[in-house]
Short mmCIF file of C-alpha atoms and ligand atoms in Angstrom, two decimals:
data_model
loop_
_atom_site.label_atom_id
_atom_site.label_comp_id
_atom_site.label_asym_id
_atom_site.label_seq_id
_atom_site.Cartn_x
_atom_site.Cartn_y
_atom_site.Cartn_z
CA MET A 269 -16.61 -14.73 -31.81
CA ARG A 270 -14.88 -15.56 -28.51
CA LEU A 271 -13.69 -12.83 -26.12
CA GLU A 272 -10.02 -13.51 -25.39
CA ALA A 273 -9.52 -10.62 -22.94
CA VAL A 274 -11.36 -7.59 -21.58
CA GLU A 275 -9.58 -4.51 -20.29
CA LEU A 276 -11.40 -2.22 -17.86
CA ARG A 277 -10.39 1.42 -17.42
CA VAL A 278 -11.60 4.28 -15.27
CA VAL A 279 -11.08 7.53 -17.15
CA GLU A 280 -11.28 11.08 -15.87
CA LEU A 281 -11.65 14.10 -18.18
CA PRO A 282 -11.98 17.70 -17.01
CA LEU A 283 -15.16 19.35 -18.25
CA ARG A 284 -14.72 22.64 -20.15
CA PHE A 285 -17.61 24.09 -18.15
CA PRO A 286 -19.08 22.89 -14.81
CA PHE A 287 -22.45 21.18 -15.35
CA GLU A 288 -25.07 21.65 -12.62
CA THR A 289 -28.33 19.75 -12.48
CA SER A 290 -31.04 19.37 -9.84
CA PHE A 291 -29.01 16.47 -8.44
CA GLY A 292 -25.55 18.00 -8.28
CA ARG A 293 -22.67 19.89 -9.89
CA GLU A 294 -19.96 18.15 -11.91
CA GLU A 295 -16.61 19.58 -12.98
CA THR A 296 -15.03 16.32 -14.10
CA LYS A 297 -16.38 13.57 -16.30
CA ARG A 298 -15.57 10.07 -15.07
CA ALA A 299 -16.58 6.85 -16.80
CA VAL A 300 -15.64 3.19 -17.08
CA LEU A 301 -14.33 2.17 -20.50
CA VAL A 302 -14.42 -1.44 -21.65
CA CYS A 303 -12.00 -2.74 -24.30
CA ALA A 304 -12.81 -6.28 -25.47
CA TYR A 305 -10.30 -8.30 -27.51
CA ALA A 306 -11.19 -11.00 -30.06
CA ASP A 307 -9.69 -12.28 -33.34
CA GLY A 308 -6.94 -9.66 -33.23
CA LEU A 309 -9.50 -6.83 -32.89
CA ALA A 310 -10.22 -4.43 -30.01
CA GLY A 311 -13.80 -3.28 -29.37
CA TRP A 312 -14.55 -0.22 -27.20
CA GLY A 313 -17.58 0.56 -25.02
CA GLU A 314 -18.36 3.24 -22.43
CA ALA A 315 -20.31 2.86 -19.20
CA PRO A 316 -21.09 6.54 -18.51
CA VAL A 317 -21.46 6.05 -14.77
CA MET A 318 -20.85 8.91 -12.38
CA SER A 319 -18.69 9.15 -9.28
CA ALA A 320 -21.77 9.39 -7.05
CA PRO A 321 -25.17 7.60 -7.33
CA LEU A 322 -27.04 10.82 -8.16
CA TYR A 323 -28.50 10.17 -11.61
CA ASN A 324 -29.20 6.51 -10.81
CA GLU A 325 -27.90 3.88 -8.38
CA GLU A 326 -24.69 3.10 -10.27
CA THR A 327 -21.22 4.56 -9.70
CA VAL A 328 -17.71 4.06 -11.06
CA GLU A 329 -17.05 1.69 -8.14
CA THR A 330 -20.22 -0.41 -8.57
CA ALA A 331 -19.55 -0.64 -12.31
CA TRP A 332 -15.95 -1.71 -11.76
CA HIS A 333 -16.99 -4.36 -9.24
CA VAL A 334 -19.93 -5.76 -11.23
CA LEU A 335 -17.94 -5.84 -14.49
CA ARG A 336 -14.83 -7.40 -12.94
CA ASP A 337 -16.57 -9.90 -10.64
CA PHE A 338 -19.71 -10.87 -12.59
CA LEU A 339 -20.33 -9.54 -16.10
CA VAL A 340 -16.92 -9.95 -17.76
CA PRO A 341 -16.35 -13.49 -16.34
CA ALA A 342 -19.77 -14.45 -17.75
CA LEU A 343 -18.63 -13.59 -21.30
CA LEU A 344 -14.87 -14.26 -21.28
CA GLY A 345 -13.79 -17.23 -23.32
CA GLN A 346 -17.38 -17.97 -24.37
CA PRO A 347 -18.62 -17.76 -27.98
CA VAL A 348 -20.77 -14.70 -28.68
CA GLU A 349 -22.87 -15.14 -31.84
CA HIS A 350 -24.35 -11.64 -32.02
CA PRO A 351 -24.19 -8.53 -29.82
CA ARG A 352 -27.99 -8.80 -29.47
CA ASP A 353 -27.40 -11.95 -27.40
CA VAL A 354 -25.18 -10.23 -24.82
CA ARG A 355 -28.10 -8.80 -22.79
CA HIS A 356 -29.51 -12.30 -22.30
CA ARG A 357 -26.13 -13.58 -21.11
CA LEU A 358 -25.94 -10.72 -18.58
CA ARG A 359 -29.54 -10.94 -17.35
CA PHE A 360 -28.50 -13.02 -14.30
CA VAL A 361 -27.23 -9.73 -12.85
CA ARG A 362 -30.13 -7.53 -11.79
CA ARG A 363 -30.16 -3.88 -13.04
CA HIS A 364 -26.70 -2.22 -13.36
CA HIS A 365 -27.82 -1.12 -16.82
CA MET A 366 -25.14 1.51 -17.54
CA THR A 367 -22.51 -1.05 -16.49
CA LYS A 368 -23.91 -3.72 -18.80
CA ALA A 369 -24.23 -1.19 -21.63
CA GLY A 370 -20.47 -0.54 -21.55
CA LEU A 371 -19.64 -4.21 -22.03
CA GLU A 372 -22.33 -4.78 -24.65
CA ALA A 373 -21.16 -1.76 -26.66
CA ALA A 374 -17.64 -3.22 -26.82
CA VAL A 375 -19.07 -6.40 -28.36
CA TRP A 376 -21.09 -4.36 -30.90
CA ASP A 377 -17.84 -2.57 -31.82
CA LEU A 378 -15.98 -5.88 -32.32
CA PHE A 379 -18.86 -7.18 -34.39
CA ALA A 380 -19.00 -4.06 -36.60
CA GLN A 381 -15.27 -4.28 -37.27
CA ARG A 382 -15.46 -8.01 -37.99
CA ARG A 383 -18.32 -7.52 -40.47
CA GLY A 384 -16.83 -4.30 -41.91
CA ARG A 385 -20.16 -2.55 -41.33
CA SER A 386 -21.04 0.70 -39.54
CA LEU A 387 -23.03 0.64 -36.28
CA ARG A 388 -25.67 2.68 -38.10
CA ASN A 389 -25.98 -0.12 -40.61
CA LEU A 390 -26.06 -2.87 -37.96
CA LEU A 391 -28.69 -1.06 -35.83
CA GLY A 392 -30.97 -0.16 -38.76
CA GLY A 393 -30.19 3.52 -39.14
CA VAL A 394 -31.72 5.47 -42.03
CA ARG A 395 -30.09 8.91 -41.82
CA ASP A 396 -26.68 10.34 -42.75
CA ARG A 397 -27.00 13.26 -40.31
CA VAL A 398 -28.98 13.85 -37.14
CA GLU A 399 -30.31 17.09 -35.67
CA VAL A 400 -28.72 17.79 -32.31
CA GLY A 401 -29.39 20.10 -29.40
CA VAL A 402 -27.40 21.34 -26.47
CA SER A 403 -28.12 20.65 -22.80
CA LEU A 404 -27.33 23.52 -20.43
CA GLY A 405 -26.91 23.22 -16.68
CA ILE A 406 -28.06 25.54 -13.91
CA GLU A 407 -26.03 28.73 -13.96
CA PRO A 408 -25.25 31.24 -11.16
CA THR A 409 -27.56 33.85 -12.71
CA VAL A 410 -30.16 33.98 -15.48
CA ALA A 411 -27.90 36.43 -17.31
CA ASP A 412 -25.15 33.78 -17.32
CA LEU A 413 -27.60 31.24 -18.74
CA VAL A 414 -28.76 33.69 -21.43
CA ARG A 415 -25.13 34.28 -22.43
CA ARG A 416 -24.58 30.52 -22.72
CA VAL A 417 -27.70 30.09 -24.84
CA GLU A 418 -26.60 32.94 -27.16
CA ALA A 419 -23.17 31.35 -27.58
CA PHE A 420 -24.46 27.87 -28.41
CA VAL A 421 -27.21 29.15 -30.72
CA ALA A 422 -24.54 31.18 -32.54
CA GLN A 423 -22.57 27.94 -33.00
CA GLY A 424 -25.57 26.45 -34.79
CA TYR A 425 -27.41 24.43 -32.13
CA ARG A 426 -31.07 24.50 -33.04
CA ARG A 427 -32.56 23.16 -29.81
CA VAL A 428 -31.73 24.16 -26.26
CA LYS A 429 -32.48 22.10 -23.14
CA VAL A 430 -32.10 23.68 -19.72
CA LYS A 431 -31.99 22.01 -16.34
CA ILE A 432 -34.56 23.18 -13.81
CA ARG A 433 -35.13 22.63 -10.11
CA PRO A 434 -37.47 24.22 -7.53
CA GLY A 435 -36.65 27.94 -7.42
CA TRP A 436 -34.94 27.87 -10.79
CA ASP A 437 -37.78 27.13 -13.19
CA VAL A 438 -40.75 29.30 -14.32
CA GLU A 439 -39.02 32.71 -14.17
CA VAL A 440 -35.88 31.34 -15.84
CA VAL A 441 -37.88 29.83 -18.71
CA ARG A 442 -40.01 33.00 -18.98
CA GLU A 443 -36.83 35.06 -19.48
CA LEU A 444 -35.42 32.60 -22.03
CA ARG A 445 -38.68 32.63 -23.97
CA ARG A 446 -38.69 36.48 -23.86
CA ARG A 447 -35.13 36.60 -25.21
CA PHE A 448 -35.52 33.73 -27.70
CA PRO A 449 -39.20 33.70 -28.77
CA ASP A 450 -38.72 31.16 -31.59
CA LEU A 451 -36.04 28.91 -30.13
CA PRO A 452 -36.97 25.21 -29.75
CA LEU A 453 -36.71 24.92 -25.97
CA GLN A 454 -37.18 22.12 -23.42
CA VAL A 455 -36.50 21.59 -19.72
CA ASP A 456 -35.18 18.68 -17.67
CA ALA A 457 -36.04 18.43 -13.96
CA ASN A 458 -34.25 15.14 -13.22
CA SER A 459 -37.07 14.14 -10.84
CA ALA A 460 -36.81 17.27 -8.65
CA TYR A 461 -40.60 17.77 -8.27
CA THR A 462 -43.67 15.96 -6.96
CA LEU A 463 -47.30 16.04 -8.08
CA ASP A 464 -47.80 18.79 -5.45
CA ASP A 465 -45.71 21.03 -7.75
CA ALA A 466 -48.03 20.53 -10.73
CA ALA A 467 -48.76 24.29 -10.78
CA VAL A 468 -45.12 24.94 -11.76
CA PHE A 469 -45.58 22.89 -14.91
CA GLU A 470 -49.01 24.37 -15.62
CA ALA A 471 -47.34 27.81 -15.41
CA MET A 472 -44.74 26.71 -17.98
CA ASP A 473 -47.47 25.46 -20.36
CA GLU A 474 -47.67 28.94 -21.88
CA PHE A 475 -44.04 28.91 -23.10
CA GLY A 476 -44.57 26.44 -25.93
CA LEU A 477 -41.85 24.07 -24.72
CA LEU A 478 -41.06 21.02 -26.84
CA LEU A 479 -41.33 18.89 -23.68
CA VAL A 480 -40.75 18.74 -19.95
CA GLU A 481 -38.31 15.94 -19.12
CA GLN A 482 -38.63 13.68 -16.04
CA PRO A 483 -40.45 16.13 -13.77
CA LEU A 484 -41.32 13.53 -11.12
CA ALA A 485 -39.76 10.52 -9.35
CA GLU A 486 -37.26 8.39 -11.29
CA ASP A 487 -39.31 5.20 -10.73
CA ASP A 488 -42.74 6.65 -11.45
CA LEU A 489 -45.20 6.17 -14.30
CA VAL A 490 -48.52 6.79 -12.48
CA ASP A 491 -48.04 10.33 -11.15
CA HIS A 492 -46.49 11.32 -14.48
CA ALA A 493 -49.75 10.20 -16.15
CA LYS A 494 -51.73 12.41 -13.75
CA LEU A 495 -49.42 15.35 -14.49
CA GLN A 496 -49.48 14.77 -18.26
CA ALA A 497 -53.31 14.88 -18.17
CA ARG A 498 -53.06 18.45 -16.79
CA LEU A 499 -50.54 19.77 -19.34
CA ARG A 500 -50.58 20.70 -22.99
CA THR A 501 -46.79 20.38 -23.07
CA PRO A 502 -45.60 16.80 -23.70
CA VAL A 503 -44.01 15.06 -20.73
CA CYS A 504 -40.83 13.21 -21.72
CA LEU A 505 -39.49 10.38 -19.55
CA ASP A 506 -35.79 9.62 -19.06
CA GLU A 507 -34.94 7.95 -15.70
CA SER A 508 -38.37 6.19 -15.51
CA ILE A 509 -37.77 4.14 -18.67
CA VAL A 510 -35.17 1.48 -17.91
CA HIS A 511 -36.65 -1.43 -19.91
CA PRO A 512 -38.37 -1.58 -23.29
CA HIS A 513 -41.53 -2.69 -21.44
CA ASP A 514 -41.47 0.53 -19.37
CA ALA A 515 -42.09 2.37 -22.65
CA ARG A 516 -45.10 0.15 -23.36
CA LYS A 517 -46.49 0.77 -19.85
CA ALA A 518 -45.87 4.53 -20.15
CA ALA A 519 -47.76 4.56 -23.47
CA GLU A 520 -50.65 2.54 -22.02
CA LEU A 521 -50.86 4.71 -18.89
CA GLY A 522 -50.38 8.00 -20.76
CA SER A 523 -47.35 8.82 -18.57
CA CYS A 524 -45.61 10.69 -21.37
CA ARG A 525 -45.79 11.58 -25.04
CA VAL A 526 -42.05 11.47 -25.77
CA VAL A 527 -39.22 9.21 -24.58
CA ASN A 528 -35.54 10.10 -24.11
CA ILE A 529 -33.64 6.97 -25.16
CA LYS A 530 -30.15 6.34 -23.73
CA PRO A 531 -28.49 3.00 -24.45
CA ALA A 532 -26.69 3.32 -21.09
CA ARG A 533 -29.92 3.66 -19.08
CA LEU A 534 -31.56 0.78 -20.98
CA GLY A 535 -28.69 -1.68 -20.53
CA GLY A 536 -27.32 -1.45 -24.05
CA LEU A 537 -27.90 -0.74 -27.72
CA ALA A 538 -30.10 -3.81 -28.31
CA ASN A 539 -32.56 -2.73 -25.60
CA ALA A 540 -32.37 0.85 -26.90
CA VAL A 541 -33.41 -0.31 -30.41
CA GLU A 542 -36.21 -2.41 -28.89
CA THR A 543 -37.43 0.62 -26.88
CA HIS A 544 -37.28 2.70 -30.08
CA ASP A 545 -39.50 0.11 -31.80
CA VAL A 546 -41.97 -0.06 -28.87
CA CYS A 547 -42.32 3.74 -28.91
CA ALA A 548 -42.79 3.73 -32.70
CA SER A 549 -45.57 1.13 -32.37
CA HIS A 550 -47.34 3.48 -29.92
CA GLY A 551 -46.84 6.58 -32.08
CA MET A 552 -44.47 8.06 -29.50
CA PRO A 553 -41.45 9.95 -30.93
CA VAL A 554 -38.09 9.50 -29.25
CA TRP A 555 -34.78 11.37 -29.09
CA CYS A 556 -31.31 10.29 -27.98
CA GLY A 557 -30.31 11.53 -24.53
CA GLY A 558 -26.77 11.98 -23.29
CA MET A 559 -24.70 11.20 -20.22
CA LEU A 560 -21.82 13.51 -21.15
CA GLU A 561 -20.20 10.53 -22.82
CA THR A 562 -16.72 10.72 -24.27
CA GLY A 563 -16.49 10.26 -28.03
CA ILE A 564 -16.54 6.49 -27.50
CA GLY A 565 -20.10 6.49 -26.18
CA ARG A 566 -21.04 9.50 -28.31
CA LEU A 567 -20.29 7.74 -31.62
CA ALA A 568 -22.54 4.81 -30.63
CA ASN A 569 -25.31 7.26 -29.61
CA LEU A 570 -25.05 8.98 -32.99
CA ALA A 571 -25.47 5.66 -34.81
CA LEU A 572 -28.55 4.89 -32.69
CA ALA A 573 -30.02 8.36 -33.29
CA SER A 574 -30.10 7.66 -37.05
CA LEU A 575 -33.02 5.21 -36.62
CA PRO A 576 -36.36 6.37 -38.07
CA ASN A 577 -38.35 7.13 -34.87
CA PHE A 578 -35.65 9.42 -33.48
CA ARG A 579 -37.65 12.48 -34.49
CA LEU A 580 -36.47 15.16 -32.03
CA PRO A 581 -32.97 16.67 -31.68
CA GLY A 582 -30.82 14.67 -29.26
CA ASP A 583 -28.36 15.60 -26.50
CA LEU A 584 -25.60 14.73 -28.94
CA SER A 585 -23.55 17.90 -28.80
CA ALA A 586 -20.13 18.22 -30.39
CA SER A 587 -17.13 16.94 -28.44
CA ASP A 588 -15.98 20.50 -27.72
CA ARG A 589 -19.20 21.26 -25.83
CA TYR A 590 -17.79 19.20 -22.96
CA PHE A 591 -14.11 18.40 -23.53
CA HIS A 592 -10.90 20.23 -24.41
CA GLU A 593 -9.75 17.08 -26.21
CA ASP A 594 -11.93 14.06 -26.92
CA LEU A 595 -10.76 10.43 -26.94
CA ILE A 596 -11.60 10.06 -30.63
CA GLU A 597 -10.19 11.61 -33.82
CA PRO A 598 -11.84 13.25 -35.66
CA PRO A 599 -13.99 14.47 -32.76
CA VAL A 600 -17.75 14.89 -33.10
CA VAL A 601 -18.34 18.29 -34.72
CA LEU A 602 -21.48 20.36 -35.22
CA GLU A 603 -22.28 21.22 -38.84
CA ARG A 604 -23.43 24.78 -39.57
CA ASP A 605 -26.98 23.53 -40.08
CA GLY A 606 -27.21 22.20 -36.52
CA THR A 607 -26.72 18.57 -37.49
CA VAL A 608 -23.97 16.06 -36.78
CA ARG A 609 -22.83 13.45 -39.29
CA VAL A 610 -23.69 9.84 -38.46
CA PRO A 611 -20.42 7.86 -38.28
CA THR A 612 -19.79 5.65 -41.32
CA GLU A 613 -16.72 3.78 -40.03
CA ALA A 614 -16.90 0.05 -39.19
CA GLY A 615 -17.32 0.51 -35.43
CA VAL A 616 -15.93 3.16 -33.10
CA ALA A 617 -12.41 1.67 -32.72
CA PRO A 618 -11.07 3.25 -35.95
CA ARG A 619 -11.49 6.69 -34.34
CA VAL A 620 -10.31 5.82 -30.83
CA ARG A 621 -7.00 7.49 -29.93
CA ARG A 622 -5.45 5.07 -27.46
CA ASP A 623 -2.73 7.59 -26.56
CA ARG A 624 -5.38 10.02 -25.36
CA VAL A 625 -7.25 7.24 -23.54
CA ASP A 626 -4.00 6.33 -21.78
CA ARG A 627 -3.50 9.94 -20.66
CA VAL A 628 -6.89 10.09 -18.94
CA THR A 629 -6.82 6.53 -17.51
CA VAL A 630 -6.69 6.56 -13.71
CA ARG A 631 -7.23 2.82 -13.21
CA ARG A 632 -6.93 -0.22 -15.49
CA GLU A 633 -7.13 -3.99 -15.22
CA CYS A 634 -6.99 -6.64 -17.92
CA LEU A 635 -9.14 -9.73 -17.39
CA ARG A 636 -8.49 -13.07 -19.11
CA PRO A 637 -10.30 -16.41 -19.01
C1 NPQ B 825 -30.10 13.90 -18.46
N1 NPQ B 825 -27.86 14.40 -19.37
O1 NPQ B 825 -30.60 13.96 -19.59
C2 NPQ B 825 -28.60 13.80 -18.28
C3 NPQ B 825 -28.16 14.41 -16.97
C4 NPQ B 825 -26.72 14.10 -16.71
C5 NPQ B 825 -27.04 15.96 -21.00
O2 NPQ B 825 -28.63 16.50 -19.37
C6 NPQ B 825 -21.87 14.23 -15.47
C7 NPQ B 825 -22.37 15.49 -15.26
C8 NPQ B 825 -22.68 13.25 -15.95
C9 NPQ B 825 -23.71 15.75 -15.51
C10 NPQ B 825 -24.89 12.56 -16.67
C11 NPQ B 825 -27.92 15.66 -19.85
C12 NPQ B 825 -24.03 13.52 -16.20
C13 NPQ B 825 -24.55 14.79 -15.98
C14 NPQ B 825 -26.21 12.85 -16.93
C15 NPQ B 825 -25.89 15.07 -16.25
O3 NPQ B 825 -30.80 13.83 -17.45
MG1 MG B 826 -32.73 13.72 -18.49
#
């Protein structure tokens, strides 16, 4: 397959509810979409980068620049045998994983359409439905957070994740556990703590959390191992795992017992599958994390989450958890039993509503060889 053209878009969607984490508060979702054209087909991918370098070092602007000036030119007009090869062709650019993931996903989509096979099938998925959870931000008051949890549990979500940061942690989780004694519950600190705060996590050990996500620095494996040794609750790493070999190192060091896999953070679906396999070989369960993707990235995440070692509910909420109107039709919906169906279409393109994408496009450029 030879890429004849690649169209880059910056899209901007209002969020239904503001989302606050330890690194900031978002009211709008921005992302870079990649549409790759080959053999009369259009393949879509999403680089779920943010406007500011708060989750990692990438932004909409860095993604636009690195795609337009380096990554797309490296693929345009060249034969691509298999989407698994794309990461090797892009390796000359250091890091910029979410940016690379957007381009690679577009090639996976083209490939799925060309072969008439679902992404689930191409990636090695084994499930028709996946259990999903909901990720809740920091709210003005604990009462507000409790109301949000009640609402989402009533919708059928069977796992709740809440963001924490210093000053909004132990007492908040204590109240949630008091109100919801049997609810599968986990927290995500997005690197807001240091090893000096270990007592905070020891205090939360009594709440029977599923896991504590990324408590310490985003580039750390050693201090996380020291913290994990002091906790009963499994540590789960997100930001610290940016290569499949980081998962091997984390397993060898004992840095965590669970890994949050995001194709965006790992530089694409191929690296995400490889990380899944590395974790499986070390007996470490994984779950699929989210970056508030639009339906374009969300459908690919759902296909990935159908692989066998994805054994915990993912941040794969329904489209209406974040958006008034998603860019895909039908949108991702939550089944009454707290699961979401794994897409069966040949790629994501069949569900992409280009009219809706056009409405939220704030910048676009088409690149040709
Ligand atoms: C995480 N995702 O697991 C990330 C944090 C995150 C669902 O918690 C816009 C606004 C983009 C908030 C990307 C979840 C975001 C965002 C990621 C939060 O750490
Ligand atoms: Mg996280």
